[in-house]
PDB file of C-alpha atoms (C1' of nucleotides) in Angstrom:
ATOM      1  CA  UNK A  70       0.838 -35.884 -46.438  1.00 90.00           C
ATOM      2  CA  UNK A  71      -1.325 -34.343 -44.295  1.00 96.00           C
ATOM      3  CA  UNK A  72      -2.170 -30.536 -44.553  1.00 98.00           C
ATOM      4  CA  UNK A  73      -3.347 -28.204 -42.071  1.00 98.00           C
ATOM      5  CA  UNK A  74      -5.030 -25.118 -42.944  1.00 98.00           C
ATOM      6  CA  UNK A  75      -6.883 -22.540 -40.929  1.00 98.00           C
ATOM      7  CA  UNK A  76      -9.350 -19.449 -41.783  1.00 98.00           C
ATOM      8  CA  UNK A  77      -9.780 -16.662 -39.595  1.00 98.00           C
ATOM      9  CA  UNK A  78     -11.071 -12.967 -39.642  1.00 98.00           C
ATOM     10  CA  UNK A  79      -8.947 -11.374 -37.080  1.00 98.00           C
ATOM     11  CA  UNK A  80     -10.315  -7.447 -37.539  1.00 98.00           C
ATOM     12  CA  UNK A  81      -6.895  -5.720 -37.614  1.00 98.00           C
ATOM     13  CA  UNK A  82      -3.908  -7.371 -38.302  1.00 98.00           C
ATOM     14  CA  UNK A  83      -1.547  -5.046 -36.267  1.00 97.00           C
ATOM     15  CA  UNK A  84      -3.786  -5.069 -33.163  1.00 97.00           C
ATOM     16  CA  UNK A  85      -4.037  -8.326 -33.725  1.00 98.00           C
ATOM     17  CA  UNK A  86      -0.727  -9.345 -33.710  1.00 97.00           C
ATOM     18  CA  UNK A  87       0.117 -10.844 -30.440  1.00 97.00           C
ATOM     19  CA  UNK A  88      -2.588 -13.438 -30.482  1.00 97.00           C
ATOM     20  CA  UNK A  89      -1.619 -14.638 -34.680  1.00 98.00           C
ATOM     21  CA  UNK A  90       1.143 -15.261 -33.287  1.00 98.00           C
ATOM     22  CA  UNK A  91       0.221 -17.321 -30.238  1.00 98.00           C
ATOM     23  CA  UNK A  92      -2.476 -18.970 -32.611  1.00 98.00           C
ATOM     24  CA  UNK A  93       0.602 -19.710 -34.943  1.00 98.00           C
ATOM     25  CA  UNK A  94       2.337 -21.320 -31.802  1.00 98.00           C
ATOM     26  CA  UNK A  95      -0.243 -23.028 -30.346  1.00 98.00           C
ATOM     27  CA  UNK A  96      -1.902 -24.460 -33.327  1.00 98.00           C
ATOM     28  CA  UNK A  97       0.958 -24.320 -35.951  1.00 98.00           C
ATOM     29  CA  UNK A  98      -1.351 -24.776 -39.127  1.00 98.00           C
ATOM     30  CA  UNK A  99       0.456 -25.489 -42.003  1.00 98.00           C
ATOM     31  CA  UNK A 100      -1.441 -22.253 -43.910  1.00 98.00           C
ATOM     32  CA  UNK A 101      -3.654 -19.373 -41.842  1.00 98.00           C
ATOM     33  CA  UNK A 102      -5.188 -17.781 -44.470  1.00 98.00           C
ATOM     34  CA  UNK A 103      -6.714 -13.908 -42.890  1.00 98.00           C
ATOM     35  CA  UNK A 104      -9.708 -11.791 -43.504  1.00 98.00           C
ATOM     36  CA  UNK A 105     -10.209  -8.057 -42.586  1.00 98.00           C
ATOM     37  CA  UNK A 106      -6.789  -7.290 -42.546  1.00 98.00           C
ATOM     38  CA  UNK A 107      -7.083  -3.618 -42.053  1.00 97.00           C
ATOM     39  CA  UNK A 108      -4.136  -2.665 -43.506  1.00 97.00           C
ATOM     40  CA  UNK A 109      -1.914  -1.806 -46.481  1.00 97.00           C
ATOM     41  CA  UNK A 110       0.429  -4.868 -47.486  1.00 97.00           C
ATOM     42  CA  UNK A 111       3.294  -3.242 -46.681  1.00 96.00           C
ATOM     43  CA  UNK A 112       2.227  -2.653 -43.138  1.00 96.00           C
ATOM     44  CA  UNK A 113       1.600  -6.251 -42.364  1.00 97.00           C
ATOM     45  CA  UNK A 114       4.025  -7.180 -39.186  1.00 96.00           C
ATOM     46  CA  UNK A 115       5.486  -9.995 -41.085  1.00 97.00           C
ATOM     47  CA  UNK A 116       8.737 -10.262 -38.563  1.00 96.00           C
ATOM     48  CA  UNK A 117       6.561 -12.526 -35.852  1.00 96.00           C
ATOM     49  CA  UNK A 118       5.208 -14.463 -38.535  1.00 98.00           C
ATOM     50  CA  UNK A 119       8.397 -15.228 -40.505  1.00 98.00           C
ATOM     51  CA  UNK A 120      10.313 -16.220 -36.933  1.00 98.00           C
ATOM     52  CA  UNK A 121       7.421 -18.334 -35.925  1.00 98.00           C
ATOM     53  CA  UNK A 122       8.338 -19.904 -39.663  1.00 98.00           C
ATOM     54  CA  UNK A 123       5.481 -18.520 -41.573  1.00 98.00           C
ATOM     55  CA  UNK A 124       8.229 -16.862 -44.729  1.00 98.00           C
ATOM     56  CA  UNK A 125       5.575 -16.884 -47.520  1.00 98.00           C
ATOM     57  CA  UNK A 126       3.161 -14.895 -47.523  1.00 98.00           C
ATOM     58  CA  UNK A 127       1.170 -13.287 -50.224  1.00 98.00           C
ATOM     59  CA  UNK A 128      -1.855 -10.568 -49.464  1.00 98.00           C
ATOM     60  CA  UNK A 129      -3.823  -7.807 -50.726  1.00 98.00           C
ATOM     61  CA  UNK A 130      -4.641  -4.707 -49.114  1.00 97.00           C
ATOM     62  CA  UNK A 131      -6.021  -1.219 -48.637  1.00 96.00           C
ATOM     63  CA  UNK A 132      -5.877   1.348 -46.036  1.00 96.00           C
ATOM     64  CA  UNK A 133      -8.343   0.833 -42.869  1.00 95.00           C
ATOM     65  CA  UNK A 134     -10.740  -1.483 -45.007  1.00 96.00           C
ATOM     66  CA  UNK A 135     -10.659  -5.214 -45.793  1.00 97.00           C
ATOM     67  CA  UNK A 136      -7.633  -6.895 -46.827  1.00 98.00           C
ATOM     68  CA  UNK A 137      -6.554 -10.636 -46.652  1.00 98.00           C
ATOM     69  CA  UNK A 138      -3.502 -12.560 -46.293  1.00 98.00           C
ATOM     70  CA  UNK A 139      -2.363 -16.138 -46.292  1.00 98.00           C
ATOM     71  CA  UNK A 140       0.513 -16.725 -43.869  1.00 98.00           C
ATOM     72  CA  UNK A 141       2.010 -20.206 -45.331  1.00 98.00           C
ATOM     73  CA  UNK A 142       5.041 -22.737 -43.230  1.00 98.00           C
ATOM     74  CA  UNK A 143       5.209 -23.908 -46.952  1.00 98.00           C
ATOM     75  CA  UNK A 144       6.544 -22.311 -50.082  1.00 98.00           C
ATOM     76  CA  UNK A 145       3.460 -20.525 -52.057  1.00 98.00           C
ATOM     77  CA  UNK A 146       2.909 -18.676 -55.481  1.00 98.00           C
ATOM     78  CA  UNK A 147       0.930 -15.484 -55.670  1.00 98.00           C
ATOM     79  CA  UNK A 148      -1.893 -16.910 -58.221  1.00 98.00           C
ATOM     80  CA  UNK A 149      -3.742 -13.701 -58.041  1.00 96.00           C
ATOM     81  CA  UNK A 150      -6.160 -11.684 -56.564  1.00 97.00           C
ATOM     82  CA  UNK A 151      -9.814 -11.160 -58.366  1.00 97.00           C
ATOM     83  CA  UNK A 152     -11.258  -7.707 -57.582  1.00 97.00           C
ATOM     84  CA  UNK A 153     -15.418  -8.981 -57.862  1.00 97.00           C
ATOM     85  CA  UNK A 154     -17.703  -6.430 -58.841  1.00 96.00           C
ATOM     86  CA  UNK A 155     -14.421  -3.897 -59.534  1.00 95.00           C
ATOM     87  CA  UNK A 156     -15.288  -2.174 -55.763  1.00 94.00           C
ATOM     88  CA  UNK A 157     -11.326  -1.395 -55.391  1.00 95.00           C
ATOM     89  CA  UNK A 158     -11.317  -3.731 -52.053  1.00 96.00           C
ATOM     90  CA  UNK A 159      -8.595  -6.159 -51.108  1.00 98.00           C
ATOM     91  CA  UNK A 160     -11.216  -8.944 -50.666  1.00 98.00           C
ATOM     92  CA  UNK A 161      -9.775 -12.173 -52.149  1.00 98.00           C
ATOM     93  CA  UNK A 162      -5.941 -13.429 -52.944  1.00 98.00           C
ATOM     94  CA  UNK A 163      -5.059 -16.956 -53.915  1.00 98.00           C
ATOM     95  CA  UNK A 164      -1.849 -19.001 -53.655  1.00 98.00           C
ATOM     96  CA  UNK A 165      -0.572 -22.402 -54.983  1.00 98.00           C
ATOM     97  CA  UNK A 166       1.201 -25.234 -53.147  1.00 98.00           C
ATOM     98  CA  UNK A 167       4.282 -27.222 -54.562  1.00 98.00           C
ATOM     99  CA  UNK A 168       1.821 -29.864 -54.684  1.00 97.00           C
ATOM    100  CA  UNK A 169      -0.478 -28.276 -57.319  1.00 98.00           C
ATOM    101  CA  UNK A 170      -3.481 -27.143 -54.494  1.00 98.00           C
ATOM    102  CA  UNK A 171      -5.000 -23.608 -54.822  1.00 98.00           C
ATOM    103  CA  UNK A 172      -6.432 -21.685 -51.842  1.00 98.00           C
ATOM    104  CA  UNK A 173      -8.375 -19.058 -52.182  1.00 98.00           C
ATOM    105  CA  UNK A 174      -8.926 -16.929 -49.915  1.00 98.00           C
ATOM    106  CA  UNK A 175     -11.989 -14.724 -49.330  1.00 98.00           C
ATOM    107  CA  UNK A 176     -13.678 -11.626 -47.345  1.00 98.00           C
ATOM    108  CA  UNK A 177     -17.006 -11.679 -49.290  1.00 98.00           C
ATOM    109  CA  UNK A 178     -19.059  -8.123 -48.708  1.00 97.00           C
ATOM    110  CA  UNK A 179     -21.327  -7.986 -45.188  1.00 97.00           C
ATOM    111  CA  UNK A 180     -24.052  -5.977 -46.649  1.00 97.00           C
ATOM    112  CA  UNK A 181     -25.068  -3.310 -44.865  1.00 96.00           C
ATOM    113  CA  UNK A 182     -27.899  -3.178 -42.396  1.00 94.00           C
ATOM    114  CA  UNK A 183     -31.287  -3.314 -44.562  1.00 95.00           C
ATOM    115  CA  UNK A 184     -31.343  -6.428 -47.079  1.00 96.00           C
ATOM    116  CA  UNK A 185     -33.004  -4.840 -49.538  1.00 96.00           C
ATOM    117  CA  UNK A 186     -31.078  -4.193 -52.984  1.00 95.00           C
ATOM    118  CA  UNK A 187     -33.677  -1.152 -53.786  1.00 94.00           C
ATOM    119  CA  UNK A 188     -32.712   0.850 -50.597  1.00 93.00           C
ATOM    120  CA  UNK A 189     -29.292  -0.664 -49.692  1.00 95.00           C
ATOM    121  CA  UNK A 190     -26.384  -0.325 -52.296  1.00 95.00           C
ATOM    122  CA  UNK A 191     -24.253  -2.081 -49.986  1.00 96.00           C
ATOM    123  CA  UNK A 192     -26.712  -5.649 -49.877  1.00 97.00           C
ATOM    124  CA  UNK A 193     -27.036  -5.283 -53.684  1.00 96.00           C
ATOM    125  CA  UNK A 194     -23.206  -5.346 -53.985  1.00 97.00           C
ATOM    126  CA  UNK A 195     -23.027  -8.339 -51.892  1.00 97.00           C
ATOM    127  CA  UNK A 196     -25.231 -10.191 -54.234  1.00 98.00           C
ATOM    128  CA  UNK A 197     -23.739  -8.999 -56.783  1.00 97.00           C
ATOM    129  CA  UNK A 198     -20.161 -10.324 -55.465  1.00 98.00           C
ATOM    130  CA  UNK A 199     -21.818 -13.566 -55.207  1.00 98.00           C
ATOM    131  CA  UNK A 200     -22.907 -13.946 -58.796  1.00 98.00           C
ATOM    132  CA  UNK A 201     -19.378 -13.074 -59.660  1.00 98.00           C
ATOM    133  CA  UNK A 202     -18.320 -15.579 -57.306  1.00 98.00           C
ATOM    134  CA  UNK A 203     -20.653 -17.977 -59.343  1.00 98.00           C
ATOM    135  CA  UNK A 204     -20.045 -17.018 -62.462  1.00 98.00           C
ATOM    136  CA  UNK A 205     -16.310 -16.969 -62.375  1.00 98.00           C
ATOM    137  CA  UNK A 206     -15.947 -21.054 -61.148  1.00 98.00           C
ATOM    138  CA  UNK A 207     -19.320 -21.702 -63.575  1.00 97.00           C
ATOM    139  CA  UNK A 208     -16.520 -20.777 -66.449  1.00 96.00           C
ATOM    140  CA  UNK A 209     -13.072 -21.990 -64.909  1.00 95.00           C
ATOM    141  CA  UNK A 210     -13.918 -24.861 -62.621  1.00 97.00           C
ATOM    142  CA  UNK A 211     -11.692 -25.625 -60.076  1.00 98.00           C
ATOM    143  CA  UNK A 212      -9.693 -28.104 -59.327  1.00 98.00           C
ATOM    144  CA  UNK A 213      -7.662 -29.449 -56.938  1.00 98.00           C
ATOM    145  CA  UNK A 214      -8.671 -26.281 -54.946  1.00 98.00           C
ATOM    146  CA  UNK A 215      -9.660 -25.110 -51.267  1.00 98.00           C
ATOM    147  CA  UNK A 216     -11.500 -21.877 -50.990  1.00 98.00           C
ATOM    148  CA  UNK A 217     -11.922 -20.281 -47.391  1.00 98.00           C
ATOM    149  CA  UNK A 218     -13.204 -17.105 -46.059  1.00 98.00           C
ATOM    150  CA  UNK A 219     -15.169 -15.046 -44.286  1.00 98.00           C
ATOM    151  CA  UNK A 220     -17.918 -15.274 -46.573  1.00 98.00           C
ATOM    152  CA  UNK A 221     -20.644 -13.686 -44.581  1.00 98.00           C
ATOM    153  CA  UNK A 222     -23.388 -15.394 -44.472  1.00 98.00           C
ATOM    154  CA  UNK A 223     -24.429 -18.696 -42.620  1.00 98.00           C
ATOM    155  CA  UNK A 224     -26.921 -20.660 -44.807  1.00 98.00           C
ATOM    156  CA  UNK A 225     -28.244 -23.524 -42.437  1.00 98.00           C
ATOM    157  CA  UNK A 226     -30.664 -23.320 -39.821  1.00 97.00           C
ATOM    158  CA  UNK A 227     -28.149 -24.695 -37.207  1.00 97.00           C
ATOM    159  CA  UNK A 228     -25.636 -22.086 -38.883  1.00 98.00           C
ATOM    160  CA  UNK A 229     -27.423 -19.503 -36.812  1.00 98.00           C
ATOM    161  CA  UNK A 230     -28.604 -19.362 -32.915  1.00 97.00           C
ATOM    162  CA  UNK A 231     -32.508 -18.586 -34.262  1.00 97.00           C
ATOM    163  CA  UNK A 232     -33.222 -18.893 -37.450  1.00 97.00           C
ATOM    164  CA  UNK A 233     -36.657 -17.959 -37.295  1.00 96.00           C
ATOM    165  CA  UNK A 234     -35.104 -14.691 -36.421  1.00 96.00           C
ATOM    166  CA  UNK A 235     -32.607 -14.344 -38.606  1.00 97.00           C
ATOM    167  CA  UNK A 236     -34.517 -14.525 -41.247  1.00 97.00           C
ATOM    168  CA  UNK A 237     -34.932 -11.160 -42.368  1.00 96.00           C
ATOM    169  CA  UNK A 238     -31.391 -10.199 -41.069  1.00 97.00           C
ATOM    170  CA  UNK A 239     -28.289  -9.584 -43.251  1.00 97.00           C
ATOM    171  CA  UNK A 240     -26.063 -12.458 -42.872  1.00 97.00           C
ATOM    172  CA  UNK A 241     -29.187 -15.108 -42.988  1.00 98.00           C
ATOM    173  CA  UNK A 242     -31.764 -14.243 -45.524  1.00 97.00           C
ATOM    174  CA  UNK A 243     -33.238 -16.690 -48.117  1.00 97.00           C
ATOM    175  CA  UNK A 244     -31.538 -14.533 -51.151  1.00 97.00           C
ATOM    176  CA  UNK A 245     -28.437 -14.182 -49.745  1.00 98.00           C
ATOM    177  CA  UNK A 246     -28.441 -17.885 -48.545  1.00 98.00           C
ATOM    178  CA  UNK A 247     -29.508 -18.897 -52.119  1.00 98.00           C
ATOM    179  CA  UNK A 248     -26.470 -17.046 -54.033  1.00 98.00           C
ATOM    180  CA  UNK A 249     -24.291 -18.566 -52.058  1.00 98.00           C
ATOM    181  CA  UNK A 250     -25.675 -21.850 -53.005  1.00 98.00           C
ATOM    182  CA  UNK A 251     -25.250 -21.000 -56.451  1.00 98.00           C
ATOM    183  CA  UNK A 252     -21.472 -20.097 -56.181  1.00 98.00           C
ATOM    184  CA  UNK A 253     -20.779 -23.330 -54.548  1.00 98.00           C
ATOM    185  CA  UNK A 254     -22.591 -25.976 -57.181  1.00 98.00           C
ATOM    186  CA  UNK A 255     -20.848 -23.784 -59.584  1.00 98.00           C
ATOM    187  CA  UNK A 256     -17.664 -24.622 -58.303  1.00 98.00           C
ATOM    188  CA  UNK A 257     -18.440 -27.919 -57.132  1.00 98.00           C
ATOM    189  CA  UNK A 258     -17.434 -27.036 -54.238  1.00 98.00           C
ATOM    190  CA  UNK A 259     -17.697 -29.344 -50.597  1.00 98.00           C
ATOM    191  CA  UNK A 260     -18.616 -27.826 -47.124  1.00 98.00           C
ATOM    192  CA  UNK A 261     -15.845 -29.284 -45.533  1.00 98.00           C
ATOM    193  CA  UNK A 262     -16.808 -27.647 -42.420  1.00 98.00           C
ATOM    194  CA  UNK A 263     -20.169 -29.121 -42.058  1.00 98.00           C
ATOM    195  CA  UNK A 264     -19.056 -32.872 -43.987  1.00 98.00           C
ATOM    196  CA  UNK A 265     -17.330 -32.889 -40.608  1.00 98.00           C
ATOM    197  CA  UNK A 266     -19.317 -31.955 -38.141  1.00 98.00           C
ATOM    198  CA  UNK A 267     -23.096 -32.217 -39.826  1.00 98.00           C
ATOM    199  CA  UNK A 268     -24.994 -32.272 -36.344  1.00 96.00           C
ATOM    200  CA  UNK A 269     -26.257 -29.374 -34.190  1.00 97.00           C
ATOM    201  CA  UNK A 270     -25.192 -25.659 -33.489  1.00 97.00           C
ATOM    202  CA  UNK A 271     -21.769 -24.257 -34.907  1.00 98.00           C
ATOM    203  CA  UNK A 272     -20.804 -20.558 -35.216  1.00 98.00           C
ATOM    204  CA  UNK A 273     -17.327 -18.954 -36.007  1.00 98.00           C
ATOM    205  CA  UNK A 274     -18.334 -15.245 -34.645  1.00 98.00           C
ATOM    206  CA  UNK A 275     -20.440 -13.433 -32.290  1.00 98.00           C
ATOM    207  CA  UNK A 276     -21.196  -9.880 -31.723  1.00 97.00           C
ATOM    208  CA  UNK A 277     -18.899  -7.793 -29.717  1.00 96.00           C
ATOM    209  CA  UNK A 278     -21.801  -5.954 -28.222  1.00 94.00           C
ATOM    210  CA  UNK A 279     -23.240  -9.071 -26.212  1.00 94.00           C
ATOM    211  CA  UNK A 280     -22.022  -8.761 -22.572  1.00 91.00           C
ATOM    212  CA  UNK A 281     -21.281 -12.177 -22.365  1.00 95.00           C
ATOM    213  CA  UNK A 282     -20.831 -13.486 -25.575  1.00 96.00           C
ATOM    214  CA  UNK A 283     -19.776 -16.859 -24.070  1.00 97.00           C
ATOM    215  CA  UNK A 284     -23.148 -17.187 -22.092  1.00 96.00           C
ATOM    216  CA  UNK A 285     -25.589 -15.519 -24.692  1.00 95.00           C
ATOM    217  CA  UNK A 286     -24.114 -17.592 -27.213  1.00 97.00           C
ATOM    218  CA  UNK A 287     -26.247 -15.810 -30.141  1.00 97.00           C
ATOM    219  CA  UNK A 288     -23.478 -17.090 -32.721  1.00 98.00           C
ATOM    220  CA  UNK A 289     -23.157 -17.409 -36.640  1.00 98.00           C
ATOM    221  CA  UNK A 290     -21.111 -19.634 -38.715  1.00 98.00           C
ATOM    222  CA  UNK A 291     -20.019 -16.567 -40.907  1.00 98.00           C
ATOM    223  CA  UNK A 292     -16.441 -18.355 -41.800  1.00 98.00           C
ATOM    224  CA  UNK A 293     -15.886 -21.180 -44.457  1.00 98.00           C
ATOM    225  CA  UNK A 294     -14.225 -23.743 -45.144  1.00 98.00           C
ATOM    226  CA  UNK A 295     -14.769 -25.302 -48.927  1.00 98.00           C
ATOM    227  CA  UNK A 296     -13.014 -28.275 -51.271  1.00 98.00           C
ATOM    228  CA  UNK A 297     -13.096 -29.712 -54.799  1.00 98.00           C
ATOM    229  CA  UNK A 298     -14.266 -33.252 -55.028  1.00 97.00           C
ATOM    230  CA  UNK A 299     -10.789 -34.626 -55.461  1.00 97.00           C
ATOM    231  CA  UNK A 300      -9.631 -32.728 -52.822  1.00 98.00           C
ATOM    232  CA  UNK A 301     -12.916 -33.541 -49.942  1.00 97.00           C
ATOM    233  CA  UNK A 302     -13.016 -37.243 -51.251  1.00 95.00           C
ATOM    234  CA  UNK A 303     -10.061 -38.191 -49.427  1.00 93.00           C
ATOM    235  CA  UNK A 304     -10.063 -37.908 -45.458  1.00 95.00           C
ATOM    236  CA  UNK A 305     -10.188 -34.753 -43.846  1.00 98.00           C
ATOM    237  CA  UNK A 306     -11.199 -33.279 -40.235  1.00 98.00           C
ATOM    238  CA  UNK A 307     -12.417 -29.931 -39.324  1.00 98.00           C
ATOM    239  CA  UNK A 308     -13.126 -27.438 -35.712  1.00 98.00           C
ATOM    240  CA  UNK A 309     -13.717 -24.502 -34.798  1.00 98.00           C
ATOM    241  CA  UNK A 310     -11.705 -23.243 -32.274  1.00 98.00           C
ATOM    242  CA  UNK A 311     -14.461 -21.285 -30.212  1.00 98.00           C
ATOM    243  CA  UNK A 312     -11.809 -20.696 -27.009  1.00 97.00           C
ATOM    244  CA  UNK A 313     -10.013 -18.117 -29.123  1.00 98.00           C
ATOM    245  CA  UNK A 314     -13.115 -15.888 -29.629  1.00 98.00           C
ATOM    246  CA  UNK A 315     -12.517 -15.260 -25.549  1.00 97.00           C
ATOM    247  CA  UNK A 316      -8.018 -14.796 -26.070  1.00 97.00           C
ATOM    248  CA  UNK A 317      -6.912 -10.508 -24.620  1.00 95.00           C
ATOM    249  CA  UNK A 318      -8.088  -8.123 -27.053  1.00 96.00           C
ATOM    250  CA  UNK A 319     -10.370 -11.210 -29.528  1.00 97.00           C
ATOM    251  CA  UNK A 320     -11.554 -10.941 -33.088  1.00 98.00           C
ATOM    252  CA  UNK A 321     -15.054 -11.628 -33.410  1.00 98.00           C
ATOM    253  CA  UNK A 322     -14.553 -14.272 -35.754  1.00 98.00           C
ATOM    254  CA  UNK A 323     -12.649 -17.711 -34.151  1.00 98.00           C
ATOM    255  CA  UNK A 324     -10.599 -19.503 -36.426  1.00 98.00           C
ATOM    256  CA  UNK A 325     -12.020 -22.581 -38.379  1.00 98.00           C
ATOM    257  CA  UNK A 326      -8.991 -25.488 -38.544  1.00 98.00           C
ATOM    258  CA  UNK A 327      -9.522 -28.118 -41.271  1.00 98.00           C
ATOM    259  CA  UNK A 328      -6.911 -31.491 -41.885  1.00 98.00           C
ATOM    260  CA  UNK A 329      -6.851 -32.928 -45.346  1.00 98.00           C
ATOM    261  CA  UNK A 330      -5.201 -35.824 -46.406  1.00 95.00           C
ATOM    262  CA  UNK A 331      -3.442 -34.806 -49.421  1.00 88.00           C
TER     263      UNK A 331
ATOM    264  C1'  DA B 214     -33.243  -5.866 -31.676  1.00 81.93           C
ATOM    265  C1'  DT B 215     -28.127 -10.112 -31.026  1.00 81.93           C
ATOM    266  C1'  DG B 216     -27.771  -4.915 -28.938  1.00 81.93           C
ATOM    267  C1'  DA B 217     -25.247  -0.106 -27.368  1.00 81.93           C
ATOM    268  C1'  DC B 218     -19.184  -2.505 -28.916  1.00 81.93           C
ATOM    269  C1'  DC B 219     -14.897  -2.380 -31.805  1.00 81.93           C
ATOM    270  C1'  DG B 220     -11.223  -0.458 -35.097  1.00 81.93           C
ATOM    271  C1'  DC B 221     -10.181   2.564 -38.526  1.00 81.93           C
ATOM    272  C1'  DT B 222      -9.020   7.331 -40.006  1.00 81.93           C
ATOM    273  C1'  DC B 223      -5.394  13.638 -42.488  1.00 81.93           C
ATOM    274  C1'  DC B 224      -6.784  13.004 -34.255  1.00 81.93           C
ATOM    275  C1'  DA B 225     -12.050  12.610 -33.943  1.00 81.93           C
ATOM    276  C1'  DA B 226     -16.753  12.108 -35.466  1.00 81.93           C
ATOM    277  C1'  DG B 227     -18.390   9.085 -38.602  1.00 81.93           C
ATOM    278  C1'  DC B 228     -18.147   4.911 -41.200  1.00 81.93           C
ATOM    279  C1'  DG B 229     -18.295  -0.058 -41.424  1.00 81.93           C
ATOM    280  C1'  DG B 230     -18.803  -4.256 -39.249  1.00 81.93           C
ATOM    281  C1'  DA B 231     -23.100  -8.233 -39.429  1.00 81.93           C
TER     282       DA B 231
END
DNA sequence: ATGACCGCTCCAAGCGGA
């Protein structure tokens, strides 16, 4: 069968609404799994979804903060959400196919402004969520699993739209780039994304405060798209779907689409 | 500086985003 699914940070889920929805139409992935959320589960405006026939749905939330959801066409079980470094944030849920397939789904810390762990509490908690993230799959390795996200940090040079300087900016530094690392070998885990596409420039999100965002094009590939071996061994296709990033009232993030052959 | 915006909240100034 083939199996679309589809990652995006849309920044408010009730603002938001009108252009899931047209996503959901235009696109009709199989699974959108959300980040940043904004919003306590039981606020969610599930109505559009479920007519557009997203019925299953399983999330975690809080009130104004985080908060991810995974809007599924196809029945799902609620497999849990792990609350990494026990901050209290609704920052990752996970669901199961019929088929046996996990997704998780993931809204790891940004980080604050200064990466420094000494001054910043906020950067130290990211890398802190990241050895979690590593030490979690290092003891239960996954399987049959996909693991998306925003996951805030892009760790190749062509990841970002200067690298040289980036360097010393959250989202892009060495540390941060190497925990990352870490929590993917641990998991064995497959950049679908860039198995894909593995040449040139790609970013998911750029800043609202460029006045062109389009034209400036100072981008990030902030949102991920991961496999298990025995998932990523058979054929898959990814994109990014930059057009949305410019859709009435965007996110900042676009969505990431990947295809599997299952 | 990428660079002066966006969305949230005890409703409005401050936090967080990255």
């Amino acid at each position: 069968m083939t199996f679309t699914l589809a990652t995006w940070n849309i920044n408010s889920v009730r603002l938001r609404e009108p252009i899931v929805c047209k996503l959901l139409q235009e696109e009709a992935p199989d699974v959108l799994c959300l980040q940043e959320c904004k919003s306590p589960v039981d606020k969610i405006p599930l109505e559009g979804f479920r007519a557009l026939g997203y019925e299953h749905i399983v999330a975690r939330g809080q009130k104004g903060y985080n908060g991810v959801a995974i809007l599924s066409k196809l029945p799902i079980e609620d497999v849990g959400g792990h609350d990494l470094v026990g901050l209290g944030h609704a920052r990752h849920v996970a669901a199961k196919l019929e088929n046996g397939v996990t997704i998780h789904n993931f809204y790891v810390p940004a980080g604050g402004d200064v990466p420094d762990r000494e001054v910043n509490l906020k950067f130290g908690q990211k890398l802190d969520y990241l050895t979690e993230m590593r030490d979690w799959f290092h003891g239960d390795r996954p399987e049959k699993s996909i693991l998306v996200g925003d996951l805030n940090i892009a760790p190749r040079e062509d990841d970002v739209w200067s690298h040289k300087q980036l360097l010393k900016i959250v989202s892009h530094t060495p540390v941060e780039v190497e925990h990352l690392a870490q929590a993917q070998d641990a998991g064995n885990w497959v950049d679908i994304t860039r198995q894909d596409i593995p040449e040139g420039q790609l970013y998911s999100w750029w800043s609202y405060r460029a006045k062109d965002w389009d034209a400036a094009d100072k981008g990030r590939r902030l949102d991920h798209v991961w496999a298990t071996s025995d998932i990523s061994n058979a054929g898959h296709s990814s994109r990014v779907l930059r057009h949305v990033r410019g859709w009435e009232k965007p996110s900042d993030h676009a969505p990431v689409f990947a295809t599997f052959d299952l």
